[in-house]
Each structure stands twice: as structure tokens, then as C-alpha cells.
Coordinates of C-alpha atoms in Angstrom, one line a residue:
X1 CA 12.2 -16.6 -3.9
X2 CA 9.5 -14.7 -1.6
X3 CA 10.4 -16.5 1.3
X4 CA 14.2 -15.8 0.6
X5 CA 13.5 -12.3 0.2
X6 CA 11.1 -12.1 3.4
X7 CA 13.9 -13.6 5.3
X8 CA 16.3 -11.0 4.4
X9 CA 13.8 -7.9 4.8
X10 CA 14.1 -5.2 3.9
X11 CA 16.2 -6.4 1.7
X12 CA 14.4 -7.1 -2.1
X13 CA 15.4 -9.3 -4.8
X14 CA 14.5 -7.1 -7.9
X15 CA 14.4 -10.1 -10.3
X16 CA 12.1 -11.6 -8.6
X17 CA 8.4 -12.7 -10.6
X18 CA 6.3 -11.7 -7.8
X19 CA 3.0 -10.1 -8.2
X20 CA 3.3 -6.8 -7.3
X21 CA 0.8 -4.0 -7.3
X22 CA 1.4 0.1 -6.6
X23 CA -1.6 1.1 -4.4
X24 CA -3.0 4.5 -4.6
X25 CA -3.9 5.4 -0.6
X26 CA -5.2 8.7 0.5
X27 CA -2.5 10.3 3.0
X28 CA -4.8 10.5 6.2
X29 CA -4.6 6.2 6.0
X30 CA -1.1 6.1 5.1
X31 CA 0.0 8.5 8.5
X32 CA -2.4 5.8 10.1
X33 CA -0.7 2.6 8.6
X34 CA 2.3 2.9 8.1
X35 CA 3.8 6.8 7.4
X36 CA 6.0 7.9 10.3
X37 CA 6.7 11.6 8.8
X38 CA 3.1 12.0 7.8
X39 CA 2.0 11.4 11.2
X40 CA 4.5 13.8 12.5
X41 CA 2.7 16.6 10.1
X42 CA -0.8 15.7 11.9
X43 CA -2.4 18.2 14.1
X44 CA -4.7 15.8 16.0
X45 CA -3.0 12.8 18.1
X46 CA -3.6 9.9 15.7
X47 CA -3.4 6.4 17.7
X48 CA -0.4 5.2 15.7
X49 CA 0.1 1.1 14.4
X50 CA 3.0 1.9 12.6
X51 CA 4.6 -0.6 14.9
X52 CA 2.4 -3.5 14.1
X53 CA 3.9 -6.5 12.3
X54 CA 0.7 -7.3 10.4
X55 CA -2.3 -4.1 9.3
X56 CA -5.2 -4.0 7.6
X57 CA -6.5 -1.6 4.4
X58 CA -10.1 -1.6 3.4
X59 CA -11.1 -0.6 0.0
X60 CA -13.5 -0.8 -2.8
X61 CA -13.6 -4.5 -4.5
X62 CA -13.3 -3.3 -7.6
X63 CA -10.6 -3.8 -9.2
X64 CA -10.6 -7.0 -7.6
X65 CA -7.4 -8.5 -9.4
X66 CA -5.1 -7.9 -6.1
X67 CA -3.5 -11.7 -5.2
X68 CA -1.7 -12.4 -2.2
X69 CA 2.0 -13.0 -1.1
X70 CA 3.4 -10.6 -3.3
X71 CA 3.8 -6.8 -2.6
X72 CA 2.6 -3.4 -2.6
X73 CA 4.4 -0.4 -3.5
X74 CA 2.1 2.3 -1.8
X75 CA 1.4 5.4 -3.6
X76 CA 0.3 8.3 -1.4
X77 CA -2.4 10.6 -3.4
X78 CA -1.9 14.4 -3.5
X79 CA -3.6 16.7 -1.1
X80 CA -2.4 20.3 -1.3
X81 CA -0.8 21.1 2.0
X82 CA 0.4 17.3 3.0
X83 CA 4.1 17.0 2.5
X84 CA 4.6 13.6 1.6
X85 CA 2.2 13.4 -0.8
X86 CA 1.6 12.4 -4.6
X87 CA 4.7 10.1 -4.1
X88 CA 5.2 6.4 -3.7
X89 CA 6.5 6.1 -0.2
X90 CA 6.7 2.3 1.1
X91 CA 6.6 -0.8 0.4
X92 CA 4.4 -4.1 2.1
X93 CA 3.9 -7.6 1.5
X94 CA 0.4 -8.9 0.7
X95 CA -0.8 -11.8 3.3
X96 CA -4.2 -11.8 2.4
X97 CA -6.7 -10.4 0.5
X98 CA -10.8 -11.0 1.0
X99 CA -13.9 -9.8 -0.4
X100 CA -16.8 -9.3 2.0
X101 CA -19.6 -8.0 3.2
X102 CA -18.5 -4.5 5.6
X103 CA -19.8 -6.1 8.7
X104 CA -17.9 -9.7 7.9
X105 CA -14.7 -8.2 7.3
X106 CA -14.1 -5.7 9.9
X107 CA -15.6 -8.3 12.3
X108 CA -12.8 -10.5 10.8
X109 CA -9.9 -7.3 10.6
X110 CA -10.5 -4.8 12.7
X111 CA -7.8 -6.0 15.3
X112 CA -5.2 -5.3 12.5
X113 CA -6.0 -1.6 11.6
X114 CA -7.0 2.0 12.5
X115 CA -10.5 1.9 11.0
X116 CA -13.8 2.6 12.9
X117 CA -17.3 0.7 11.4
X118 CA -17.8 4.2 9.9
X119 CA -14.8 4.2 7.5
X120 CA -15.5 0.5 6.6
X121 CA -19.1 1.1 6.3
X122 CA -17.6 4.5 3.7
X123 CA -15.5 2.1 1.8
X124 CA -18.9 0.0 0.6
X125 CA -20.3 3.8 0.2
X126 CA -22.5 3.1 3.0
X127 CA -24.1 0.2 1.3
X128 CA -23.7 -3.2 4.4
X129 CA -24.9 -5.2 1.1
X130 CA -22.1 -4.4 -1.4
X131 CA -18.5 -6.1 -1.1
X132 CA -15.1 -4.6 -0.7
X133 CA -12.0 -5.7 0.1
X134 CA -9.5 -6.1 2.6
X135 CA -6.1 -6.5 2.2
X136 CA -3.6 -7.5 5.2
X137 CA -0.2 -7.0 4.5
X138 CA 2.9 -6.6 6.6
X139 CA 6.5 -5.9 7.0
X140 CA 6.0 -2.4 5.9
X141 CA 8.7 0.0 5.5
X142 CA 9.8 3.5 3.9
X143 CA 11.2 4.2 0.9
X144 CA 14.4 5.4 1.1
X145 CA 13.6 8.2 -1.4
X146 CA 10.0 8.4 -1.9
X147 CA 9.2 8.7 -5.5
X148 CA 7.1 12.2 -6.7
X149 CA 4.2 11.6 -9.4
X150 CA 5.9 13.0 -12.0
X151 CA 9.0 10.6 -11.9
X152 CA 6.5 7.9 -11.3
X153 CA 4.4 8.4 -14.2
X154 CA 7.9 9.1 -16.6
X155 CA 8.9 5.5 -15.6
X156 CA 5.6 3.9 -15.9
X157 CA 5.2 5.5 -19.9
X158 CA 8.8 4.5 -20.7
X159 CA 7.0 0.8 -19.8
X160 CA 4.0 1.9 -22.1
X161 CA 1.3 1.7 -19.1
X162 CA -0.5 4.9 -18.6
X163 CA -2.6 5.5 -15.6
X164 CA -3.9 8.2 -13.2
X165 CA -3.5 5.7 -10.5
X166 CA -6.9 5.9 -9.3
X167 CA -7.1 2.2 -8.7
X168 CA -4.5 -0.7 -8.0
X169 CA -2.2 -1.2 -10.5
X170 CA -0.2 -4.6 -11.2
X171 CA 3.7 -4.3 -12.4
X172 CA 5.6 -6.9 -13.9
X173 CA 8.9 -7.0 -12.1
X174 CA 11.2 -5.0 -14.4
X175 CA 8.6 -2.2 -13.7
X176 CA 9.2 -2.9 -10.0
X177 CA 13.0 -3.4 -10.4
X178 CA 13.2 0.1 -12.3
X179 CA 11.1 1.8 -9.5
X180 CA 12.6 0.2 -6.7
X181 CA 16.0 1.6 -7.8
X182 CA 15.2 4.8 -8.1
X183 CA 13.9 5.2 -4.3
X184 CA 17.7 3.4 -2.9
X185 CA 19.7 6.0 -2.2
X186 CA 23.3 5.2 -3.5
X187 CA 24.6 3.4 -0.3
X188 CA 21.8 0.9 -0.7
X189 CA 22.5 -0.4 -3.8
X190 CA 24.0 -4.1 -4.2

């Protein structure tokens, strides 16, 4: 089914039993990874992967429930000022996902991102002894219509799960169907 739908990207088969996870990112990293129109918005020249096939997101281990080859609805967090923000704006698949030591896993990924030792070394709160994780993923693209919080968190109660989406968050695929509908714009829709 996963190959199928890789195959026909960006097309996705909304039935499809994958796990799937929406992943809170702060919006500096998503102009970095993979937000075109956030990076317009930036005042400093940001080099820019956007283009990269495969990229690399470092975070806290915990949760640590994140599985590969599935995907990642990414949600961008609010920051007053950032247009683009507090919405889910694209959508990844999940290639790989480690737990490591800071040094070990930006030794191992830094090729495939837009983080410096220091951000890495932030992510373990400056601790080279504490795990966190990295998750590559790839085939990244926009939402058609990103999705604001508020819609977001409507759907999400009307499938009982309430969250602040502080952390990753797995969805079954109806959840992901439902959401996933509501960012196609009407030409899109099969």
C-alpha cells in the first residue's frame, strides 16, 4: 500500500493503515526543512534544503513511539508575527527514526539537514549524555490548504483525542483521511 502510494506521490491513499503521526515543529525549522512561504517571510538568507529528496529533524526522545515508513503531517507551532503558523502545513514520509547520543547522530545526519552541533547539542538540552531522536523523512510537500489550530483541534475532538500538540501525536487513518481532506482544495479531490 505504502509503496503504491510512494509511487504515485503526492498522491495519498486515504484508507490506507499506515502509521501516521502530526508533528509539532517550531516555524524557524519548518522555513528550514521544508516551508517555501515561510522562508520567503525570513529577514536573514536562510541556506534553504527545501529541495533535498531526503532531511533530517532532531528532537527530544521522548515520546519515543515514532515508527518508520509511515508519515508525518507537520504542524507548525504559533509565533505571533509568523504567517504560516499554528497550522498543519505539509506532509513527509518517515525513513528512519534513531535514538542517540547528540554527537552519534549528527555525526550520522548532519548531511541531511540545516542543524549546526549547537541546535543538536539544544535538542539533548545541552546534555552530550542524554538521547534524542532523529527522524529522516522525505518526499515532503505543502498542503494544499494548510490547516489553522482551531479546525485542527475541532477535528481531532470530534475523534475524541485532545491534545495541545506539544509532542508527536499518532492518528489512526480515518483521523488522517478526515484531515487530509480538509487541506485538498476541491480540484484535488478523487
Amino acid at each position: 500500500g505504502l509503496i503504491l502510494e510512494r509511487i504515485l506521490w503526492p498522491v495519498k491513499i486515504i484508507d490506507l493503515d499506515v502509521p501516521t503521526y502530526i508533528i509539532p515543529i517550531k516555524p524557524e525549522w519548518a522555513e528550514r526543512l521544508f516551508d517555501v512561504d515561510m522562508a520567503d517571510q525570513s529577514l536573514f538568507h536562510i541556506e534553504n534544503r527545501i529541495l533535498q529528496h531526503e532531511l533530517c529533524y532532531f528532537r527530544a526522545k521522548h515520546p519515543g513511539n515514532i515508527k518508520p515508513y509511515g508519515r508525518i503531517l507537520w504542524y507548525v507551532s504559533n509565533k505571533n508575527g509568523i504567517y504560516g503558523s499554528g497550522s498543519l502545513r505539509a506532509i513527509s514520509y518517515i525513513e528512519k527514526v534513531e535514538i542517540g547520543k547528540p554527537k552519534n547522530l549528527f555525526r550520522e545526519y548532519r548531511r541531511l539537514g540545516v542543524y549546526d552541533w549547537e541546535d543538536v547539542l539544544r535538542a539533548a538540552d545541552n546534555n552530550l549524555n542524554k538521547d534524542i531522536m532523529a527522524i529522516k523523512f522525505s518526499d515532503s510537500h505543502m498542503l494544499e490548504k494548510p490547516m489553522e489550530w482551531r479546525r485542527l483541534k475541532s477535528i481531532l475532538i470530534e475523534f475524541n483525542i485532545k491534545t495541545t500538540l506539544q509532542s508527536p501525536l499518532r492518528i489512526d487513518w480515518k483521523v488522517f483521511s478526515t484531515l487530509y481532506k480538509n487541506t485538498l482544495s476541491a480540484n484535488e479531490i478523487i
